[in-house]
Short mmCIF file of C-alpha atoms in Angstrom, two decimals:
data_model
loop_
_atom_site.label_atom_id
_atom_site.label_comp_id
_atom_site.label_asym_id
_atom_site.label_seq_id
_atom_site.Cartn_x
_atom_site.Cartn_y
_atom_site.Cartn_z
CA MET A 1 -44.05 28.18 -45.37
CA PRO A 2 -45.63 31.30 -44.31
CA ILE A 3 -45.80 32.28 -40.70
CA LYS A 4 -48.86 31.97 -38.46
CA ILE A 5 -50.77 34.37 -36.26
CA PRO A 6 -53.92 35.85 -35.42
CA ASP A 7 -56.21 37.38 -38.26
CA ASP A 8 -55.91 41.46 -37.16
CA LEU A 9 -53.03 41.53 -35.08
CA PRO A 10 -51.80 44.68 -36.31
CA ALA A 11 -47.88 43.17 -37.31
CA ARG A 12 -50.22 41.47 -40.40
CA ARG A 13 -50.22 43.90 -42.60
CA THR A 14 -46.89 45.53 -41.95
CA LEU A 15 -44.92 41.96 -42.98
CA GLU A 16 -47.31 41.79 -45.54
CA VAL A 17 -46.34 44.85 -47.44
CA GLU A 18 -42.97 43.12 -46.57
CA GLY A 19 -43.84 40.73 -48.73
CA VAL A 20 -44.16 37.83 -46.19
CA VAL A 21 -45.98 35.60 -46.25
CA VAL A 22 -48.46 35.31 -43.68
CA MET A 23 -50.91 32.43 -43.20
CA ARG A 24 -54.91 32.80 -42.18
CA GLU A 25 -55.96 31.39 -38.97
CA ALA A 26 -58.87 28.98 -41.26
CA ALA A 27 -56.17 27.96 -43.68
CA ALA A 28 -53.59 26.67 -41.37
CA MET A 29 -56.14 24.32 -39.78
CA ARG A 30 -56.80 22.87 -43.13
CA GLN A 31 -53.10 21.83 -43.62
CA ASP A 32 -52.49 18.00 -42.76
CA ILE A 33 -49.27 18.72 -41.15
CA ARG A 34 -47.75 20.14 -37.28
CA PRO A 35 -46.54 23.25 -37.00
CA LEU A 36 -43.67 24.45 -34.77
CA ARG A 37 -45.17 25.62 -32.13
CA ILE A 38 -42.97 28.96 -31.04
CA GLY A 39 -43.72 31.07 -27.87
CA MET A 40 -42.64 34.67 -27.32
CA LEU A 41 -42.92 36.20 -23.84
CA ASN A 42 -42.63 39.29 -24.60
CA LEU A 43 -41.01 42.16 -21.93
CA MET A 44 -40.05 44.50 -24.32
CA PRO A 45 -42.22 48.35 -23.76
CA ASN A 46 -42.80 48.81 -27.72
CA LYS A 47 -44.42 45.62 -28.07
CA ILE A 48 -46.27 46.08 -30.97
CA THR A 49 -42.73 46.46 -32.82
CA THR A 50 -40.97 43.88 -30.86
CA GLU A 51 -43.91 41.63 -32.86
CA ILE A 52 -43.40 42.56 -35.87
CA GLN A 53 -39.59 42.85 -35.73
CA ILE A 54 -39.70 39.04 -34.64
CA ALA A 55 -42.73 37.84 -36.71
CA ARG A 56 -40.06 39.45 -39.69
CA LEU A 57 -37.53 36.47 -38.86
CA LEU A 58 -39.73 33.88 -37.80
CA GLY A 59 -41.75 34.07 -40.87
CA ALA A 60 -39.01 33.91 -43.29
CA THR A 61 -37.57 30.43 -42.76
CA PRO A 62 -39.76 27.45 -44.90
CA LEU A 63 -41.12 25.52 -42.19
CA GLN A 64 -44.56 26.52 -40.74
CA VAL A 65 -44.17 28.84 -37.61
CA GLU A 66 -47.49 29.66 -34.82
CA LEU A 67 -46.73 31.84 -32.82
CA THR A 68 -48.29 32.84 -29.16
CA LEU A 69 -47.60 36.11 -27.69
CA VAL A 70 -47.28 35.88 -23.62
CA ARG A 71 -47.15 38.45 -21.27
CA MET A 72 -46.56 38.32 -17.49
CA THR A 73 -49.56 37.58 -15.70
CA ASP A 74 -49.98 39.69 -13.13
CA HIS A 75 -47.49 42.25 -14.66
CA VAL A 76 -49.84 45.76 -16.43
CA ALA A 77 -48.16 46.61 -19.52
CA ARG A 78 -47.97 50.95 -19.37
CA ASN A 79 -46.80 51.48 -23.24
CA THR A 80 -49.65 48.92 -24.83
CA PRO A 81 -53.08 49.58 -25.58
CA ALA A 82 -54.35 47.06 -23.00
CA ASP A 83 -56.92 45.92 -25.64
CA HIS A 84 -54.31 45.08 -27.77
CA MET A 85 -52.92 42.80 -25.12
CA GLU A 86 -56.15 41.19 -23.68
CA SER A 87 -56.77 40.46 -27.54
CA PHE A 88 -54.28 39.28 -28.47
CA TYR A 89 -51.63 38.02 -25.71
CA ARG A 90 -52.11 35.01 -23.24
CA PRO A 91 -50.93 35.23 -19.42
CA TRP A 92 -48.53 33.12 -18.66
CA ASP A 93 -50.04 31.46 -16.03
CA GLU A 94 -52.94 30.24 -19.07
CA VAL A 95 -49.78 28.52 -21.62
CA LYS A 96 -47.59 27.35 -18.37
CA SER A 97 -50.18 23.74 -18.66
CA GLU A 98 -49.16 23.88 -22.60
CA ARG A 99 -45.62 22.77 -24.52
CA PHE A 100 -43.88 24.31 -27.36
CA ASP A 101 -41.30 23.64 -29.58
CA GLY A 102 -39.81 27.13 -29.02
CA PHE A 103 -39.88 29.77 -26.46
CA ILE A 104 -38.75 33.70 -26.75
CA ILE A 105 -37.81 35.56 -23.89
CA THR A 106 -37.27 39.30 -25.20
CA GLY A 107 -35.28 41.83 -23.27
CA ALA A 108 -36.91 44.57 -20.55
CA PRO A 109 -35.98 48.07 -20.16
CA VAL A 110 -34.63 47.51 -16.02
CA GLU A 111 -31.17 45.76 -17.10
CA ARG A 112 -30.13 48.81 -14.57
CA MET A 113 -32.12 47.48 -11.74
CA PRO A 114 -31.10 44.21 -9.67
CA PHE A 115 -32.96 40.95 -10.87
CA GLU A 116 -34.18 40.57 -7.32
CA ASP A 117 -36.19 44.54 -7.93
CA VAL A 118 -37.80 43.64 -10.52
CA THR A 119 -41.75 43.19 -9.36
CA TYR A 120 -41.68 39.98 -11.56
CA TRP A 121 -38.59 38.56 -11.15
CA ASP A 122 -40.29 35.67 -9.13
CA GLU A 123 -42.78 34.63 -11.78
CA LEU A 124 -39.83 34.83 -14.66
CA GLN A 125 -37.82 32.10 -12.62
CA ARG A 126 -41.19 30.46 -12.51
CA VAL A 127 -40.92 30.93 -16.43
CA PHE A 128 -37.07 29.83 -16.45
CA ASP A 129 -37.57 26.71 -14.82
CA TRP A 130 -40.33 25.59 -16.69
CA THR A 131 -38.80 25.87 -19.87
CA GLN A 132 -36.99 22.77 -18.60
CA THR A 133 -40.16 20.51 -18.65
CA HIS A 134 -42.44 22.52 -21.42
CA VAL A 135 -40.12 23.44 -24.39
CA HIS A 136 -37.76 21.82 -26.71
CA ARG A 137 -35.17 24.96 -27.23
CA CYS A 138 -35.22 28.95 -26.44
CA PHE A 139 -34.03 32.40 -27.11
CA MET A 140 -32.72 34.77 -24.92
CA ILE A 141 -32.39 38.27 -25.34
CA CYS A 142 -30.56 41.36 -23.85
CA TRP A 143 -31.90 41.57 -20.53
CA ALA A 144 -33.49 38.18 -20.65
CA ALA A 145 -30.36 36.70 -21.46
CA GLN A 146 -28.68 37.94 -18.85
CA ALA A 147 -31.62 37.00 -16.10
CA ALA A 148 -31.31 33.60 -18.02
CA VAL A 149 -27.26 32.73 -17.19
CA HIS A 150 -27.94 34.80 -13.81
CA HIS A 151 -30.23 32.13 -12.76
CA PHE A 152 -29.66 29.22 -14.53
CA HIS A 153 -25.30 29.64 -13.73
CA GLY A 154 -25.49 32.60 -11.46
CA MET A 155 -23.94 34.78 -13.53
CA PRO A 156 -23.53 38.90 -12.24
CA LYS A 157 -24.11 41.85 -14.12
CA TYR A 158 -22.06 44.82 -14.02
CA GLU A 159 -23.24 48.00 -15.00
CA LEU A 160 -21.42 50.24 -17.42
CA PRO A 161 -19.95 53.60 -16.82
CA SER A 162 -21.86 54.81 -20.09
CA LYS A 163 -24.28 52.74 -22.42
CA ALA A 164 -23.07 50.50 -25.56
CA TYR A 165 -24.80 51.75 -28.53
CA GLY A 166 -24.37 51.18 -31.79
CA ILE A 167 -23.36 48.86 -33.83
CA PHE A 168 -20.41 47.02 -32.87
CA ARG A 169 -18.29 44.11 -35.19
CA GLN A 170 -18.92 40.82 -33.47
CA GLN A 171 -16.14 38.12 -33.73
CA ASN A 172 -17.43 34.44 -34.95
CA ARG A 173 -15.71 32.07 -32.53
CA ALA A 174 -17.72 28.75 -33.38
CA PRO A 175 -17.59 29.14 -37.33
CA ALA A 176 -18.72 25.16 -36.90
CA SER A 177 -21.77 25.81 -34.56
CA PRO A 178 -24.65 24.68 -36.58
CA TYR A 179 -26.45 28.18 -34.99
CA LEU A 180 -23.81 29.77 -37.07
CA ARG A 181 -23.58 28.16 -40.28
CA GLY A 182 -23.67 30.82 -42.80
CA PHE A 183 -22.24 33.02 -40.85
CA SER A 184 -19.04 35.75 -41.41
CA ASP A 185 -15.53 35.41 -39.91
CA ASP A 186 -17.05 39.07 -37.87
CA PHE A 187 -20.62 40.92 -38.47
CA SER A 188 -22.16 43.88 -36.92
CA ILE A 189 -24.93 43.95 -35.12
CA PRO A 190 -26.60 46.64 -32.82
CA VAL A 191 -25.79 46.73 -29.16
CA SER A 192 -28.22 49.31 -26.46
CA ARG A 193 -27.81 48.50 -23.17
CA TRP A 194 -26.26 49.88 -20.56
CA THR A 195 -24.76 46.32 -18.39
CA GLU A 196 -22.88 43.67 -19.31
CA VAL A 197 -21.78 39.51 -18.16
CA ARG A 198 -18.53 38.32 -18.96
CA ALA A 199 -16.42 35.86 -19.70
CA THR A 200 -14.43 35.18 -17.33
CA ASP A 201 -18.07 34.65 -14.87
CA ILE A 202 -18.98 31.53 -16.61
CA PRO A 203 -18.07 28.40 -15.06
CA SER A 204 -15.94 25.93 -15.80
CA ASP A 205 -18.83 22.81 -15.59
CA SER A 206 -21.26 24.79 -17.16
CA GLY A 207 -20.95 23.98 -20.85
CA MET A 208 -22.07 27.01 -22.19
CA ALA A 209 -19.75 27.60 -25.52
CA VAL A 210 -19.60 31.44 -27.03
CA LEU A 211 -20.44 32.30 -29.90
CA ALA A 212 -19.45 35.48 -30.70
CA GLU A 213 -18.10 38.56 -28.66
CA SER A 214 -16.74 42.18 -29.75
CA ASP A 215 -12.65 43.35 -28.50
CA GLU A 216 -15.45 46.19 -27.21
CA THR A 217 -18.81 45.15 -26.55
CA GLY A 218 -18.39 41.57 -24.92
CA LEU A 219 -20.04 38.54 -25.23
CA CYS A 220 -22.96 38.87 -27.26
CA LEU A 221 -24.06 34.66 -27.99
CA LEU A 222 -23.92 31.84 -25.96
CA ASP A 223 -24.70 28.59 -26.45
CA ASP A 224 -25.94 27.23 -23.15
CA ALA A 225 -26.40 23.57 -24.80
CA LYS A 226 -27.21 21.48 -20.51
CA HIS A 227 -30.07 24.39 -21.24
CA ARG A 228 -31.00 24.26 -24.78
CA SER A 229 -30.79 28.19 -24.78
CA LEU A 230 -29.52 30.27 -26.71
CA HIS A 231 -28.07 33.89 -25.28
CA MET A 232 -28.56 36.77 -27.46
CA PHE A 233 -26.80 39.44 -24.74
CA ASN A 234 -27.37 42.39 -28.08
CA HIS A 235 -30.32 43.31 -30.66
CA ILE A 236 -29.45 41.64 -33.54
CA GLU A 237 -33.89 41.95 -34.04
CA TYR A 238 -33.69 45.69 -34.34
CA ASP A 239 -35.30 47.66 -37.15
CA THR A 240 -33.02 49.79 -39.40
CA THR A 241 -34.23 53.17 -37.46
CA SER A 242 -34.52 51.12 -34.20
CA LEU A 243 -31.49 52.97 -32.52
CA ALA A 244 -32.67 56.34 -33.96
CA ASP A 245 -35.70 55.71 -31.88
CA GLU A 246 -34.01 55.38 -29.48
CA TYR A 247 -31.60 58.25 -29.44
CA PHE A 248 -33.86 60.83 -30.85
CA ARG A 249 -36.06 59.37 -26.89
CA ASP A 250 -32.73 59.96 -25.18
CA ILE A 251 -31.53 63.92 -26.55
CA ALA A 252 -34.50 65.01 -25.88
CA GLU A 253 -33.86 63.91 -21.79
CA ARG A 254 -30.61 65.03 -22.41
CA SER A 255 -29.48 66.89 -24.85
CA ASP A 256 -25.80 65.62 -24.42
CA PHE A 257 -26.52 62.08 -25.59
CA PRO A 258 -23.70 60.81 -27.84
CA VAL A 259 -24.53 59.24 -30.72
CA PRO A 260 -24.62 55.56 -30.98
CA ALA A 261 -21.57 54.70 -32.52
CA ASN A 262 -21.09 53.29 -36.55
CA TYR A 263 -24.58 54.44 -36.88
CA PHE A 264 -25.74 57.28 -38.37
CA PRO A 265 -23.31 57.90 -42.20
CA LYS A 266 -21.36 60.25 -40.83
CA ASP A 267 -22.23 60.35 -37.61
CA ASP A 268 -24.69 62.26 -39.04
CA PRO A 269 -28.46 62.18 -37.03
CA ALA A 270 -30.16 63.89 -40.50
CA ARG A 271 -28.64 61.25 -42.08
CA ARG A 272 -30.67 57.92 -42.62
CA PRO A 273 -29.21 54.62 -40.69
CA GLU A 274 -27.80 51.93 -43.38
CA ASN A 275 -28.68 48.27 -42.06
CA ARG A 276 -25.55 46.20 -41.75
CA TRP A 277 -27.03 43.30 -40.31
CA ARG A 278 -30.67 42.08 -41.49
CA SER A 279 -29.02 39.24 -43.35
CA HIS A 280 -27.52 37.58 -40.09
CA ALA A 281 -30.70 38.55 -38.22
CA HIS A 282 -32.30 36.12 -40.99
CA LEU A 283 -29.44 33.42 -40.63
CA LEU A 284 -29.42 33.26 -37.09
CA PHE A 285 -32.91 32.77 -36.80
CA GLY A 286 -33.76 30.19 -39.80
CA ASN A 287 -30.93 28.19 -37.96
CA TRP A 288 -32.48 27.99 -34.94
CA ILE A 289 -35.62 26.87 -36.20
CA ASN A 290 -33.45 24.57 -38.48
CA GLU A 291 -32.60 22.89 -35.17
CA ILE A 292 -35.78 23.29 -33.63
CA TYR A 293 -37.68 21.15 -37.23
CA GLN A 294 -34.30 18.80 -36.88
CA THR A 295 -34.78 17.88 -32.88
CA THR A 296 -38.42 18.51 -32.03
CA PRO A 297 -40.83 15.67 -30.92
CA PHE A 298 -43.47 15.00 -33.83
CA ASP A 299 -45.29 14.70 -30.95
CA ILE A 300 -45.65 17.62 -29.35
CA SER A 301 -46.88 15.87 -25.86
CA GLN A 302 -43.18 14.21 -25.78
CA ILE A 303 -41.63 18.17 -25.64
CA GLY A 304 -39.96 17.81 -21.82
CA GLN A 305 -40.20 13.67 -21.28
CA ARG A 306 -37.71 13.81 -23.91
CA GLU A 307 -35.13 16.29 -22.72
CA LEU A 308 -35.75 15.27 -18.90
CA VAL A 309 -34.47 11.58 -20.39
CA THR A 310 -31.17 13.30 -21.80
CA SER A 311 -30.64 15.10 -19.32
CA GLU A 312 -30.87 12.50 -16.82
CA ALA A 313 -28.23 10.40 -19.70
CA GLY A 314 -25.97 13.06 -18.63
#
């Protein structure tokens, strides 16, 4: 099944060239099925690139997905044209009365700031609480994952002595998890962050399970069953050249910035990197979508009510 996105969203052209099946809005309305409603609160600076990355992964699943792009209500994006934000994004204050089968919150370039100093922190905390009554399952990425475990579990983040930056092997710690169905015993994915959260800070009564982690870069993937959330602390959604784009941006500001580890062939930035994580990115998002499909109410208005009953029973 295809992904349904606005007909004139720039991501459409890229996805169609790649062979991702994208459904036009008029055709979607004629189908007598309920698509999965997935919202994405996009906090990344280059929003158009992130739209393509996430829509590509959602569109590869066998189910029809309707993607809603969401922004913080009062925060003004500085790196994306205002007309793009106006045309394709809805403020969270406008969608908070609606319900979603799944909700994704991306990373943001604010990880070295204390959470409380982020200008939209108060609203983001309200978003986190809202997901517990209006969203069936969540997927938090990088800084958003750190922010979520801080909000829900009080876990601190720690600044690293140097940027964790490159492609790093992750150990599969929970092969029986439905989210890691089909995963290798280890797998490599992009890491790009200045901070970390630590497994030693996971509260003993949190119910969280470590699904994947690295000897070099620590926690990678947590399953927060109580809050129906996956927390991905790295960037499995990245394109082949995403780290290269970051590297060339960084050396423009600081010429001695290190080359991303295990990324460029022979550590030569003149050579095109090879993508060794694409299949696992598709697999993880496919497993997440499948879990949503298997458990979400057919009547979307029941989302929140079922979760409340389950929470009270637990």
